[in-house]
Short mmCIF file of C-alpha atoms in Angstrom, two decimals:
data_model
loop_
_atom_site.label_atom_id
_atom_site.label_comp_id
_atom_site.label_asym_id
_atom_site.label_seq_id
_atom_site.Cartn_x
_atom_site.Cartn_y
_atom_site.Cartn_z
CA MET N 9 188.45 -24.98 -81.01
CA ALA N 10 185.18 -25.39 -79.31
CA THR N 11 182.72 -28.34 -80.14
CA MET N 12 179.61 -27.52 -82.18
CA GLY N 13 176.36 -27.53 -79.97
CA ARG N 14 173.87 -30.64 -80.67
CA SER N 15 171.51 -28.19 -82.26
CA THR N 16 174.13 -26.82 -84.48
CA ALA N 17 175.45 -30.49 -85.35
CA ARG N 18 171.82 -31.45 -86.20
CA LEU N 19 171.51 -28.53 -88.60
CA TRP N 20 174.52 -29.29 -90.54
CA ARG N 21 172.81 -30.63 -93.62
CA TRP N 22 171.16 -27.11 -94.15
CA ARG N 23 174.35 -25.15 -94.14
CA SER N 24 176.63 -24.88 -97.19
CA ASN N 25 179.43 -27.31 -96.90
CA PRO N 26 181.63 -28.74 -99.51
CA LEU N 27 181.19 -32.32 -98.02
CA ARG N 28 177.63 -31.94 -98.28
CA ARG N 29 175.95 -34.23 -100.85
CA ARG N 30 172.65 -34.08 -102.48
CA VAL N 31 171.51 -37.03 -100.57
CA ASP N 32 172.10 -35.10 -97.42
CA VAL N 33 169.83 -32.39 -98.47
CA VAL N 34 167.20 -34.96 -99.45
CA GLU N 35 167.52 -36.64 -96.12
CA ALA N 36 167.05 -33.40 -94.17
CA TRP N 37 163.96 -32.55 -96.08
CA ILE N 38 162.44 -36.15 -95.64
CA ILE N 39 163.34 -35.87 -91.77
CA LEU N 40 161.50 -32.51 -91.64
CA ALA N 41 158.63 -33.76 -93.63
CA ALA N 42 158.46 -37.04 -91.51
CA TRP N 43 158.33 -34.97 -88.12
CA LEU N 44 155.68 -32.67 -89.30
CA CYS N 45 153.75 -35.82 -90.67
CA ALA N 46 154.11 -37.65 -87.26
CA ILE N 47 152.79 -34.33 -85.38
CA ALA N 48 150.01 -33.49 -87.61
CA GLY N 49 148.82 -37.11 -88.27
CA GLY N 50 149.23 -37.66 -84.47
CA LEU N 51 146.94 -34.72 -83.67
CA VAL N 52 144.29 -35.90 -86.39
CA ALA N 53 144.55 -39.38 -85.25
CA ALA N 54 143.87 -38.26 -81.67
CA TRP N 55 140.91 -36.08 -82.51
CA VAL N 56 139.24 -38.54 -84.94
CA THR N 57 139.50 -41.52 -82.52
CA GLY N 58 138.75 -39.66 -79.44
CA SER N 59 135.69 -38.18 -81.00
CA ARG N 60 134.38 -41.56 -82.25
CA ALA N 61 134.96 -43.05 -78.93
CA ASP N 62 133.01 -40.16 -77.17
CA GLU N 63 130.29 -40.60 -79.50
CA GLY N 64 130.24 -44.37 -78.81
CA TYR N 65 130.23 -43.85 -75.10
CA ASP N 66 127.51 -41.09 -75.50
CA ARG N 67 125.53 -43.73 -77.52
CA MET N 68 125.81 -46.38 -74.92
CA ARG N 69 124.72 -43.85 -72.09
CA ALA N 70 121.57 -42.96 -74.29
CA GLU N 71 120.95 -46.56 -75.24
CA HIS N 72 121.42 -48.38 -71.90
CA ARG N 73 118.96 -47.78 -69.20
CA PRO N 74 118.74 -48.99 -65.52
CA VAL N 75 115.95 -51.33 -64.77
CA PRO N 76 114.87 -52.82 -61.29
CA ALA N 77 115.34 -56.57 -61.17
CA VAL N 78 114.95 -59.51 -58.57
CA VAL N 79 117.56 -61.83 -57.78
CA VAL N 80 116.25 -65.21 -58.57
CA LYS N 81 119.06 -67.71 -57.72
CA ARG N 82 122.77 -67.28 -57.09
CA ALA N 83 125.24 -69.22 -58.76
CA ASN N 84 127.31 -71.65 -56.71
CA SER N 85 130.56 -69.91 -57.23
CA GLN N 86 133.34 -68.33 -55.07
CA PRO N 87 133.09 -64.55 -54.87
CA THR N 88 135.78 -62.83 -57.08
CA THR N 89 138.63 -61.57 -55.05
CA GLY N 90 138.94 -57.95 -53.82
CA PRO N 91 137.64 -55.99 -50.83
CA THR N 92 134.62 -57.47 -49.01
CA SER N 93 132.07 -54.79 -50.14
CA ASN N 94 133.11 -55.09 -53.82
CA ARG N 95 132.97 -58.86 -54.13
CA ARG N 96 130.92 -60.21 -56.83
CA VAL N 97 129.23 -63.33 -57.85
CA ARG N 98 127.23 -64.50 -60.59
CA ALA N 99 123.45 -64.63 -60.37
CA THR N 100 120.25 -65.20 -62.04
CA VAL N 101 118.03 -62.20 -62.14
CA ARG N 102 114.60 -61.32 -63.59
CA TRP N 103 113.28 -57.86 -64.68
CA THR N 104 110.29 -56.43 -66.73
CA GLY N 105 111.60 -55.05 -69.97
CA ALA N 106 110.45 -51.81 -71.90
CA ASP N 107 108.34 -54.21 -73.74
CA GLY N 108 106.45 -55.30 -70.68
CA HIS N 109 107.36 -58.84 -70.79
CA PRO N 110 109.29 -60.54 -68.08
CA HIS N 111 113.08 -61.36 -68.77
CA THR N 112 115.57 -63.43 -67.16
CA GLY N 113 119.29 -63.41 -67.41
CA THR N 114 122.79 -63.88 -65.70
CA THR N 115 124.80 -60.98 -64.47
CA GLN N 116 127.55 -60.19 -61.51
CA VAL N 117 125.96 -59.14 -58.36
CA LYS N 118 127.32 -58.30 -54.95
CA ALA N 119 128.37 -61.07 -52.94
CA ALA N 120 125.90 -60.09 -50.11
CA VAL N 121 122.61 -60.32 -52.21
CA SER N 122 120.53 -63.42 -51.84
CA PRO N 123 117.54 -64.62 -53.83
CA GLY N 124 114.34 -62.09 -53.66
CA ASP N 125 116.70 -59.00 -53.16
CA ARG N 126 115.90 -56.10 -55.54
CA ILE N 127 118.75 -54.83 -57.34
CA ARG N 128 119.47 -52.62 -60.29
CA VAL N 129 120.56 -53.96 -63.63
CA TRP N 130 121.42 -52.19 -66.97
CA THR N 131 119.59 -53.31 -70.30
CA ASP N 132 120.01 -52.22 -74.02
CA SER N 133 117.26 -51.55 -76.33
CA ARG N 134 116.68 -55.23 -77.16
CA ASN N 135 116.25 -55.93 -73.36
CA HIS N 136 119.50 -57.74 -73.10
CA LEU N 137 121.76 -57.26 -69.91
CA THR N 138 124.60 -54.93 -70.55
CA ALA N 139 127.18 -53.19 -68.32
CA GLU N 140 126.72 -49.95 -66.72
CA PRO N 141 127.63 -47.36 -69.06
CA LEU N 142 130.44 -45.04 -68.06
CA SER N 143 129.78 -41.74 -66.62
CA PRO N 144 130.53 -38.46 -68.69
CA SER N 145 133.77 -37.74 -66.73
CA ASN N 146 134.90 -41.47 -67.30
CA ALA N 147 133.96 -41.39 -70.63
CA MET N 148 135.93 -38.28 -71.39
CA PHE N 149 139.05 -39.71 -69.67
CA GLN N 150 138.69 -43.09 -71.66
CA SER N 151 138.22 -40.97 -75.06
CA ALA N 152 141.31 -38.88 -74.18
CA MET N 153 143.34 -42.13 -73.38
CA VAL N 154 142.12 -43.66 -76.83
CA GLY N 155 142.99 -40.41 -78.58
CA LEU N 156 146.49 -40.42 -77.09
CA THR N 157 147.19 -44.02 -77.80
CA ALA N 158 146.03 -43.28 -81.54
CA ALA N 159 148.34 -40.18 -81.58
CA GLY N 160 151.30 -42.34 -80.42
CA GLY N 161 150.60 -45.27 -82.58
CA ALA N 162 150.40 -42.64 -85.79
CA GLY N 163 153.64 -41.03 -84.67
CA VAL N 164 155.56 -44.32 -84.10
CA VAL N 165 154.30 -45.47 -87.63
CA VAL N 166 155.72 -42.28 -89.43
CA LEU N 167 159.02 -42.34 -87.38
CA ILE N 168 159.65 -46.11 -88.08
CA GLY N 169 159.23 -45.22 -91.60
CA LEU N 170 161.65 -42.42 -91.37
CA GLN N 171 164.15 -44.92 -89.98
CA GLY N 172 163.83 -47.26 -92.63
CA LEU N 173 164.27 -44.52 -95.17
CA GLN N 174 167.18 -43.16 -93.27
CA ALA N 175 168.76 -46.65 -93.38
CA GLY N 176 168.49 -46.92 -97.08
CA LEU N 177 169.87 -43.39 -97.64
CA GLY N 178 172.72 -44.26 -95.17
CA ARG N 179 173.43 -47.31 -97.25
CA ARG N 180 173.35 -45.01 -100.71
CA ARG N 181 175.91 -42.48 -98.91
CA MET N 182 178.36 -44.96 -97.98
CA HIS N 183 178.33 -46.39 -101.49
CA MET N 184 178.86 -42.95 -102.77
CA TRP N 185 181.80 -42.53 -100.35
CA ALA N 186 183.19 -45.67 -101.33
CA ASP N 187 183.07 -44.89 -104.99
CA ASP N 188 184.59 -41.55 -104.36
CA TRP N 189 187.54 -43.15 -102.34
CA GLU N 190 188.04 -45.49 -105.25
CA ARG N 191 188.25 -42.67 -107.84
CA ALA N 192 190.44 -40.65 -105.31
CA ASP N 193 192.84 -43.54 -105.01
CA ARG N 194 193.06 -43.95 -108.65
CA ARG N 195 193.89 -40.45 -109.09
CA TRP N 196 196.71 -40.70 -106.56
CA GLY N 197 198.19 -43.70 -108.16
CA GLY N 198 197.18 -46.18 -105.68
CA THR N 199 196.09 -49.78 -106.49
CA ILE N 200 192.70 -51.15 -105.87
CA VAL N 201 192.39 -54.14 -103.60
#
């Protein structure tokens, strides 16, 4: 006799079978519902979180603006590791804010700059130094990654819940089998140990 294929074996709960119990049918419906919830929940979570992240990146691009600044003083620190052209150090910079007043703050600058050099810094609406906002393509990529992470998280939560339910149903099934064997043993004249 040929062995059943994997897909046929997984669908045994749906077929008519004298050994199939009500708990088997319930478990089959729970598995189907859980997979549908994991897929739908993952898609919704991906769309919602990706959209919110994209809105946040758009808001940052709208609120943060580049401002010319002058390096006032470099900190006495070692440059960060990396390629020579990208090494950065902390420095004090001065810029004129949107309010027309001079402002001073500390930020990361290329290691090659010296006091008096002109650089570009990014500020928010309150004239505080901020990081450069992501480009639209980088923001789209980051939003997609946030969405995929949320989708995976939602799916994992549902599937972990499914595993817990299946474990409970498995214990129930084993108790039912034990009870049936006990009844059969009595009918056949055996003794219970």
